[in-house]
Amino acid sequence: MCVAGVHGWPEGTYGLPMATSGCPASQDFDRTQNTEDESKASDSIHLAGVSSDLSDSIVQNFCMKTSYTQDGDYVFTKGQYCLFKKGECPAGFKEGWIYWDDDSSFIWEDEIQNHSGTLPDGEYDSNTKIFYCCRNDGPVSKALRLPKEAPFFLFKVGEECMHVSCMEASEEWVYWSDESTLNLNGRGGLHPDVQRSRYPWRYTKLFYCYYTLRGGKNILWMHFCLNL
């Protein structure tokens, strides 16, 4: 059964990965990371600024919620999913982090490793460390109630994408080709699903869940999900 009629995003300050359609209800900011030449994403990718083609950089775009409450705010419920951390994690979430040892560049490094605006909690210098708010306290099958007016991303934690009422989930990934010499990649706490390798190549592969309204442009279904 689909449960709709939810307005606004749950209370707290946090962030979501930005989709190609834009932010669901917030501003957008970015971080460009210098990488080795083989960085890429899944063939079907809906993250803003990210391509499935091979590249020597990865741009992460963020949708940040910086006010704690808005009209209609409610709380996140139990499940298996992650958000970007901004300030204190919402109730029920635990903190974690991922550290990228980005490719070293001694020429124009400041221009390559750039960022703008309000970012998730982290460190953004010659390397990148991003903090997350994650939870793993309920089954993925018990659907979350979240706004459905626009596509959005959550981070994958377990083997399957978290269910969201009235939304269709698809898994996507991004592959960072990290520093190949004396690599110091790290991670800690409860963080999104990530694959790491130190041999023969150093890389970070991060998994996302992309949500779109189930039933596509079916007018009756859209009316049911958005107005019930």
PDB file of C-alpha atoms in Angstrom:
ATOM      1  CA  MET A   1       0.000   0.000   0.000  1.00  0.00           C
ATOM      2  CA  CYS A   2       1.242   3.483  -0.797  1.00  0.00           C
ATOM      3  CA  VAL A   3       1.103   6.088   1.936  1.00  0.00           C
ATOM      4  CA  ALA A   4       1.238   9.602   0.554  1.00  0.00           C
ATOM      5  CA  GLY A   5       0.103  13.046   1.588  1.00  0.00           C
ATOM      6  CA  VAL A   6       3.516  13.922   3.060  1.00  0.00           C
ATOM      7  CA  HIS A   7       4.622  17.536   2.623  1.00  0.00           C
ATOM      8  CA  GLY A   8       8.109  18.861   3.221  1.00  0.00           C
ATOM      9  CA  TRP A   9      11.148  16.803   4.162  1.00  0.00           C
ATOM     10  CA  PRO A  10      11.663  15.261   7.628  1.00  0.00           C
ATOM     11  CA  GLU A  11      13.007  17.454  10.403  1.00  0.00           C
ATOM     12  CA  GLY A  12      16.720  17.973  10.926  1.00  0.00           C
ATOM     13  CA  THR A  13      19.629  19.355   8.937  1.00  0.00           C
ATOM     14  CA  TYR A  14      21.173  17.037   6.349  1.00  0.00           C
ATOM     15  CA  GLY A  15      21.829  16.635   2.641  1.00  0.00           C
ATOM     16  CA  LEU A  16      21.012  14.449  -0.350  1.00  0.00           C
ATOM     17  CA  PRO A  17      22.948  13.763  -3.546  1.00  0.00           C
ATOM     18  CA  MET A  18      21.655  16.051  -6.272  1.00  0.00           C
ATOM     19  CA  ALA A  19      19.764  14.414  -9.147  1.00  0.00           C
ATOM     20  CA  THR A  20      19.931  15.623 -12.753  1.00  0.00           C
ATOM     21  CA  SER A  21      16.418  17.009 -12.255  1.00  0.00           C
ATOM     22  CA  GLY A  22      17.730  19.280  -9.485  1.00  0.00           C
ATOM     23  CA  CYS A  23      17.111  19.443  -5.763  1.00  0.00           C
ATOM     24  CA  PRO A  24      13.684  18.370  -4.475  1.00  0.00           C
ATOM     25  CA  ALA A  25      13.333  21.300  -2.064  1.00  0.00           C
ATOM     26  CA  SER A  26      16.666  22.944  -1.393  1.00  0.00           C
ATOM     27  CA  GLN A  27      19.762  24.653  -2.782  1.00  0.00           C
ATOM     28  CA  ASP A  28      22.589  22.907  -4.589  1.00  0.00           C
ATOM     29  CA  PHE A  29      26.343  23.035  -4.035  1.00  0.00           C
ATOM     30  CA  ASP A  30      29.278  21.030  -5.320  1.00  0.00           C
ATOM     31  CA  ARG A  31      32.718  19.552  -4.728  1.00  0.00           C
ATOM     32  CA  THR A  32      35.062  18.673  -7.602  1.00  0.00           C
ATOM     33  CA  GLN A  33      37.621  15.957  -6.819  1.00  0.00           C
ATOM     34  CA  ASN A  34      40.805  15.419  -8.812  1.00  0.00           C
ATOM     35  CA  THR A  35      41.154  11.704  -9.621  1.00  0.00           C
ATOM     36  CA  GLU A  36      43.203   9.345 -11.712  1.00  0.00           C
ATOM     37  CA  ASP A  37      42.036   8.948 -15.327  1.00  0.00           C
ATOM     38  CA  GLU A  38      39.714   5.944 -14.916  1.00  0.00           C
ATOM     39  CA  SER A  39      36.897   7.431 -12.818  1.00  0.00           C
ATOM     40  CA  LYS A  40      33.392   6.695 -14.099  1.00  0.00           C
ATOM     41  CA  ALA A  41      29.801   5.896 -13.126  1.00  0.00           C
ATOM     42  CA  SER A  42      27.189   3.263 -13.929  1.00  0.00           C
ATOM     43  CA  ASP A  43      25.751   3.309 -17.471  1.00  0.00           C
ATOM     44  CA  SER A  44      22.444   4.598 -16.161  1.00  0.00           C
ATOM     45  CA  ILE A  45      23.358   7.525 -13.905  1.00  0.00           C
ATOM     46  CA  HIS A  46      21.070  10.326 -12.703  1.00  0.00           C
ATOM     47  CA  LEU A  47      23.515  12.186 -10.456  1.00  0.00           C
ATOM     48  CA  ALA A  48      24.022  15.810 -11.473  1.00  0.00           C
ATOM     49  CA  GLY A  49      27.461  16.479 -12.955  1.00  0.00           C
ATOM     50  CA  VAL A  50      28.471  12.797 -13.164  1.00  0.00           C
ATOM     51  CA  SER A  51      29.004  10.867 -16.386  1.00  0.00           C
ATOM     52  CA  SER A  52      29.427   7.184 -17.196  1.00  0.00           C
ATOM     53  CA  ASP A  53      32.403   8.116 -19.422  1.00  0.00           C
ATOM     54  CA  LEU A  54      35.970   7.766 -18.163  1.00  0.00           C
ATOM     55  CA  SER A  55      37.202  10.964 -16.505  1.00  0.00           C
ATOM     56  CA  ASP A  56      40.050  12.418 -14.444  1.00  0.00           C
ATOM     57  CA  SER A  57      37.662  14.125 -12.000  1.00  0.00           C
ATOM     58  CA  ILE A  58      34.381  13.541 -10.194  1.00  0.00           C
ATOM     59  CA  VAL A  59      31.928  16.277  -9.248  1.00  0.00           C
ATOM     60  CA  GLN A  60      29.630  15.655  -6.291  1.00  0.00           C
ATOM     61  CA  ASN A  61      26.578  17.919  -6.162  1.00  0.00           C
ATOM     62  CA  PHE A  62      24.592  18.298  -2.948  1.00  0.00           C
ATOM     63  CA  CYS A  63      21.089  19.315  -1.943  1.00  0.00           C
ATOM     64  CA  MET A  64      21.376  20.693   1.592  1.00  0.00           C
ATOM     65  CA  LYS A  65      18.602  21.216   4.144  1.00  0.00           C
ATOM     66  CA  THR A  66      19.989  23.770   6.585  1.00  0.00           C
ATOM     67  CA  SER A  67      16.876  24.691   8.585  1.00  0.00           C
ATOM     68  CA  TYR A  68      15.811  22.236  11.273  1.00  0.00           C
ATOM     69  CA  THR A  69      12.037  22.487  10.787  1.00  0.00           C
ATOM     70  CA  GLN A  70       9.565  23.610   8.171  1.00  0.00           C
ATOM     71  CA  ASP A  71       5.775  23.441   8.013  1.00  0.00           C
ATOM     72  CA  GLY A  72       4.791  19.809   7.745  1.00  0.00           C
ATOM     73  CA  ASP A  73       8.128  18.400   8.932  1.00  0.00           C
ATOM     74  CA  TYR A  74       8.063  14.973  10.553  1.00  0.00           C
ATOM     75  CA  VAL A  75      10.743  12.421  11.495  1.00  0.00           C
ATOM     76  CA  PHE A  76      12.636   9.831   9.490  1.00  0.00           C
ATOM     77  CA  THR A  77      11.577   6.272  10.286  1.00  0.00           C
ATOM     78  CA  LYS A  78      13.596   3.093  10.789  1.00  0.00           C
ATOM     79  CA  GLY A  79      15.283   1.354   7.897  1.00  0.00           C
ATOM     80  CA  GLN A  80      18.594   0.982   6.036  1.00  0.00           C
ATOM     81  CA  TYR A  81      19.739   4.185   4.334  1.00  0.00           C
ATOM     82  CA  CYS A  82      22.083   7.185   4.657  1.00  0.00           C
ATOM     83  CA  LEU A  83      22.081  10.964   4.233  1.00  0.00           C
ATOM     84  CA  PHE A  84      24.852  13.544   4.102  1.00  0.00           C
ATOM     85  CA  LYS A  85      25.600  14.905   7.583  1.00  0.00           C
ATOM     86  CA  LYS A  86      25.082  18.603   8.323  1.00  0.00           C
ATOM     87  CA  GLY A  87      25.288  19.389  12.023  1.00  0.00           C
ATOM     88  CA  GLU A  88      23.753  16.875  14.393  1.00  0.00           C
ATOM     89  CA  CYS A  89      22.381  13.708  12.780  1.00  0.00           C
ATOM     90  CA  PRO A  90      18.583  13.357  12.850  1.00  0.00           C
ATOM     91  CA  ALA A  91      17.207  11.152  15.627  1.00  0.00           C
ATOM     92  CA  GLY A  92      17.906   7.457  15.089  1.00  0.00           C
ATOM     93  CA  PHE A  93      20.923   7.931  12.795  1.00  0.00           C
ATOM     94  CA  LYS A  94      24.563   7.134  13.506  1.00  0.00           C
ATOM     95  CA  GLU A  95      27.567   9.032  12.179  1.00  0.00           C
ATOM     96  CA  GLY A  96      30.067   7.632   9.712  1.00  0.00           C
ATOM     97  CA  TRP A  97      32.588   8.930   7.201  1.00  0.00           C
ATOM     98  CA  ILE A  98      34.454   8.138   3.988  1.00  0.00           C
ATOM     99  CA  TYR A  99      37.891   9.569   3.177  1.00  0.00           C
ATOM    100  CA  TRP A 100      39.139   9.829  -0.410  1.00  0.00           C
ATOM    101  CA  ASP A 101      42.878  10.117  -1.030  1.00  0.00           C
ATOM    102  CA  ASP A 102      42.364  12.130  -4.205  1.00  0.00           C
ATOM    103  CA  ASP A 103      44.952  12.170  -6.963  1.00  0.00           C
ATOM    104  CA  SER A 104      47.896  14.400  -6.082  1.00  0.00           C
ATOM    105  CA  SER A 105      48.555  17.289  -8.429  1.00  0.00           C
ATOM    106  CA  PHE A 106      51.302  19.845  -7.914  1.00  0.00           C
ATOM    107  CA  ILE A 107      50.024  22.114 -10.687  1.00  0.00           C
ATOM    108  CA  TRP A 108      46.864  24.190 -10.201  1.00  0.00           C
ATOM    109  CA  GLU A 109      45.805  21.959  -7.325  1.00  0.00           C
ATOM    110  CA  ASP A 110      43.562  24.626  -5.788  1.00  0.00           C
ATOM    111  CA  GLU A 111      41.675  24.989  -9.051  1.00  0.00           C
ATOM    112  CA  ILE A 112      41.224  21.235  -9.465  1.00  0.00           C
ATOM    113  CA  GLN A 113      40.146  20.504  -5.876  1.00  0.00           C
ATOM    114  CA  ASN A 114      37.475  23.165  -5.674  1.00  0.00           C
ATOM    115  CA  HIS A 115      34.165  23.501  -3.861  1.00  0.00           C
ATOM    116  CA  SER A 116      31.372  26.007  -3.394  1.00  0.00           C
ATOM    117  CA  GLY A 117      28.499  26.812  -1.080  1.00  0.00           C
ATOM    118  CA  THR A 118      27.229  24.952   1.966  1.00  0.00           C
ATOM    119  CA  LEU A 119      28.617  21.420   1.912  1.00  0.00           C
ATOM    120  CA  PRO A 120      28.081  18.305   4.034  1.00  0.00           C
ATOM    121  CA  ASP A 121      30.246  18.140   7.151  1.00  0.00           C
ATOM    122  CA  GLY A 122      33.730  17.125   6.115  1.00  0.00           C
ATOM    123  CA  GLU A 123      37.193  18.204   5.002  1.00  0.00           C
ATOM    124  CA  TYR A 124      37.676  19.678   1.542  1.00  0.00           C
ATOM    125  CA  ASP A 125      41.324  20.372   0.791  1.00  0.00           C
ATOM    126  CA  SER A 126      43.809  18.362  -1.292  1.00  0.00           C
ATOM    127  CA  ASN A 127      41.790  15.278  -0.315  1.00  0.00           C
ATOM    128  CA  THR A 128      38.133  14.729   0.592  1.00  0.00           C
ATOM    129  CA  LYS A 129      36.452  13.489   3.774  1.00  0.00           C
ATOM    130  CA  ILE A 130      32.656  13.461   3.946  1.00  0.00           C
ATOM    131  CA  PHE A 131      30.492  12.611   6.951  1.00  0.00           C
ATOM    132  CA  TYR A 132      27.193  10.747   6.725  1.00  0.00           C
ATOM    133  CA  CYS A 133      24.183  10.037   8.892  1.00  0.00           C
ATOM    134  CA  CYS A 134      23.148   6.407   8.479  1.00  0.00           C
ATOM    135  CA  ARG A 135      20.790   3.925  10.056  1.00  0.00           C
ATOM    136  CA  ASN A 136      20.495   0.156   9.907  1.00  0.00           C
ATOM    137  CA  ASP A 137      17.706  -0.470  12.407  1.00  0.00           C
ATOM    138  CA  GLY A 138      14.812  -1.768  10.332  1.00  0.00           C
ATOM    139  CA  PRO A 139      13.891  -3.847   7.266  1.00  0.00           C
ATOM    140  CA  VAL A 140      14.182  -2.300   3.806  1.00  0.00           C
ATOM    141  CA  SER A 141      10.690  -3.629   3.033  1.00  0.00           C
ATOM    142  CA  LYS A 142       8.929  -1.264   5.478  1.00  0.00           C
ATOM    143  CA  ALA A 143       8.533   1.729   3.186  1.00  0.00           C
ATOM    144  CA  LEU A 144       9.573   5.237   4.170  1.00  0.00           C
ATOM    145  CA  ARG A 145       7.171   8.135   3.744  1.00  0.00           C
ATOM    146  CA  LEU A 146       8.972  10.885   1.829  1.00  0.00           C
ATOM    147  CA  PRO A 147       7.919  13.645  -0.593  1.00  0.00           C
ATOM    148  CA  LYS A 148       7.240  12.355  -4.095  1.00  0.00           C
ATOM    149  CA  GLU A 149       6.987  15.492  -6.215  1.00  0.00           C
ATOM    150  CA  ALA A 150      10.506  15.080  -7.663  1.00  0.00           C
ATOM    151  CA  PRO A 151      13.121  12.316  -8.074  1.00  0.00           C
ATOM    152  CA  PHE A 152      15.751  12.034  -5.334  1.00  0.00           C
ATOM    153  CA  PHE A 153      18.637   9.910  -4.048  1.00  0.00           C
ATOM    154  CA  LEU A 154      19.370   8.108  -0.802  1.00  0.00           C
ATOM    155  CA  PHE A 155      22.565   6.212  -0.049  1.00  0.00           C
ATOM    156  CA  LYS A 156      22.441   2.423  -0.077  1.00  0.00           C
ATOM    157  CA  VAL A 157      23.535   0.716   3.166  1.00  0.00           C
ATOM    158  CA  GLY A 158      22.789  -3.006   2.783  1.00  0.00           C
ATOM    159  CA  GLU A 159      22.198  -5.375  -0.086  1.00  0.00           C
ATOM    160  CA  GLU A 160      18.998  -3.705  -1.292  1.00  0.00           C
ATOM    161  CA  CYS A 161      17.664  -0.190  -1.739  1.00  0.00           C
ATOM    162  CA  MET A 162      15.344   1.045   0.993  1.00  0.00           C
ATOM    163  CA  HIS A 163      11.690   0.962  -0.036  1.00  0.00           C
ATOM    164  CA  VAL A 164       9.900   4.330  -0.287  1.00  0.00           C
ATOM    165  CA  SER A 165       6.113   4.407  -0.630  1.00  0.00           C
ATOM    166  CA  CYS A 166       4.903   5.017  -4.196  1.00  0.00           C
ATOM    167  CA  MET A 167       8.489   5.255  -5.492  1.00  0.00           C
ATOM    168  CA  GLU A 168      10.513   2.977  -7.750  1.00  0.00           C
ATOM    169  CA  ALA A 169      14.144   2.454  -6.683  1.00  0.00           C
ATOM    170  CA  SER A 170      17.104   1.720  -8.938  1.00  0.00           C
ATOM    171  CA  GLU A 171      20.714   1.186  -7.887  1.00  0.00           C
ATOM    172  CA  GLU A 172      23.446   3.395  -9.352  1.00  0.00           C
ATOM    173  CA  TRP A 173      27.137   3.747  -8.534  1.00  0.00           C
ATOM    174  CA  VAL A 174      30.122   6.043  -8.933  1.00  0.00           C
ATOM    175  CA  TYR A 175      33.715   4.812  -9.251  1.00  0.00           C
ATOM    176  CA  TRP A 176      36.531   7.113  -8.132  1.00  0.00           C
ATOM    177  CA  SER A 177      40.014   6.240  -9.378  1.00  0.00           C
ATOM    178  CA  ASP A 178      41.965   7.344  -6.297  1.00  0.00           C
ATOM    179  CA  GLU A 179      45.608   8.273  -5.679  1.00  0.00           C
ATOM    180  CA  SER A 180      47.767   5.431  -6.992  1.00  0.00           C
ATOM    181  CA  THR A 181      50.829   6.113  -4.806  1.00  0.00           C
ATOM    182  CA  LEU A 182      50.927   5.791  -0.999  1.00  0.00           C
ATOM    183  CA  ASN A 183      47.143   5.760  -0.864  1.00  0.00           C
ATOM    184  CA  LEU A 184      45.521   6.633   2.492  1.00  0.00           C
ATOM    185  CA  ASN A 185      41.833   5.944   1.759  1.00  0.00           C
ATOM    186  CA  GLY A 186      39.785   5.390   4.901  1.00  0.00           C
ATOM    187  CA  ARG A 187      36.291   4.959   6.332  1.00  0.00           C
ATOM    188  CA  GLY A 188      34.721   4.682   9.756  1.00  0.00           C
ATOM    189  CA  GLY A 189      31.480   4.482  11.679  1.00  0.00           C
ATOM    190  CA  LEU A 190      28.242   3.592   9.909  1.00  0.00           C
ATOM    191  CA  HIS A 191      28.625   4.714   6.295  1.00  0.00           C
ATOM    192  CA  PRO A 192      27.018   4.053   2.895  1.00  0.00           C
ATOM    193  CA  ASP A 193      27.698   0.848   0.992  1.00  0.00           C
ATOM    194  CA  VAL A 194      31.184   1.256  -0.480  1.00  0.00           C
ATOM    195  CA  GLN A 195      33.745  -0.996  -2.155  1.00  0.00           C
ATOM    196  CA  ARG A 196      37.446  -0.335  -1.766  1.00  0.00           C
ATOM    197  CA  SER A 197      40.574  -1.885  -3.254  1.00  0.00           C
ATOM    198  CA  ARG A 198      44.270  -1.210  -2.676  1.00  0.00           C
ATOM    199  CA  TYR A 199      45.672  -3.659  -5.248  1.00  0.00           C
ATOM    200  CA  PRO A 200      46.271  -3.486  -8.127  1.00  0.00           C
ATOM    201  CA  TRP A 201      44.367  -0.165  -8.356  1.00  0.00           C
ATOM    202  CA  ARG A 202      43.161   2.118  -5.592  1.00  0.00           C
ATOM    203  CA  TYR A 203      39.510   3.003  -6.002  1.00  0.00           C
ATOM    204  CA  THR A 204      36.285   3.927  -4.235  1.00  0.00           C
ATOM    205  CA  LYS A 205      32.959   2.613  -5.535  1.00  0.00           C
ATOM    206  CA  LEU A 206      29.946   4.162  -3.795  1.00  0.00           C
ATOM    207  CA  PHE A 207      26.370   2.912  -4.207  1.00  0.00           C
ATOM    208  CA  TYR A 208      23.254   5.087  -4.484  1.00  0.00           C
ATOM    209  CA  CYS A 209      19.500   4.482  -4.704  1.00  0.00           C
ATOM    210  CA  TYR A 210      17.592   6.640  -7.193  1.00  0.00           C
ATOM    211  CA  TYR A 211      13.862   7.122  -6.605  1.00  0.00           C
ATOM    212  CA  THR A 212      11.212   8.037  -9.163  1.00  0.00           C
ATOM    213  CA  LEU A 213       7.428   7.961  -8.926  1.00  0.00           C
ATOM    214  CA  ARG A 214       6.187   4.445  -9.582  1.00  0.00           C
ATOM    215  CA  GLY A 215       3.888   4.256 -12.595  1.00  0.00           C
ATOM    216  CA  GLY A 216       5.673   7.060 -14.415  1.00  0.00           C
ATOM    217  CA  LYS A 217       3.274   9.590 -15.893  1.00  0.00           C
ATOM    218  CA  ASN A 218       0.086   7.658 -15.156  1.00  0.00           C
ATOM    219  CA  ILE A 219      -2.230  10.523 -14.173  1.00  0.00           C
ATOM    220  CA  LEU A 220      -4.433   8.506 -11.808  1.00  0.00           C
ATOM    221  CA  TRP A 221      -1.437   7.032 -10.010  1.00  0.00           C
ATOM    222  CA  MET A 222       0.237  10.436  -9.675  1.00  0.00           C
ATOM    223  CA  HIS A 223      -2.975  11.894  -8.254  1.00  0.00           C
ATOM    224  CA  PHE A 224      -3.273   9.042  -5.768  1.00  0.00           C
ATOM    225  CA  CYS A 225       0.321   9.272  -4.562  1.00  0.00           C
ATOM    226  CA  LEU A 226       0.589  13.052  -4.423  1.00  0.00           C
ATOM    227  CA  ASN A 227      -2.792  13.899  -2.974  1.00  0.00           C
ATOM    228  CA  LEU A 228      -4.014  11.010  -0.813  1.00  0.00           C
TER     229      LEU A 228
END
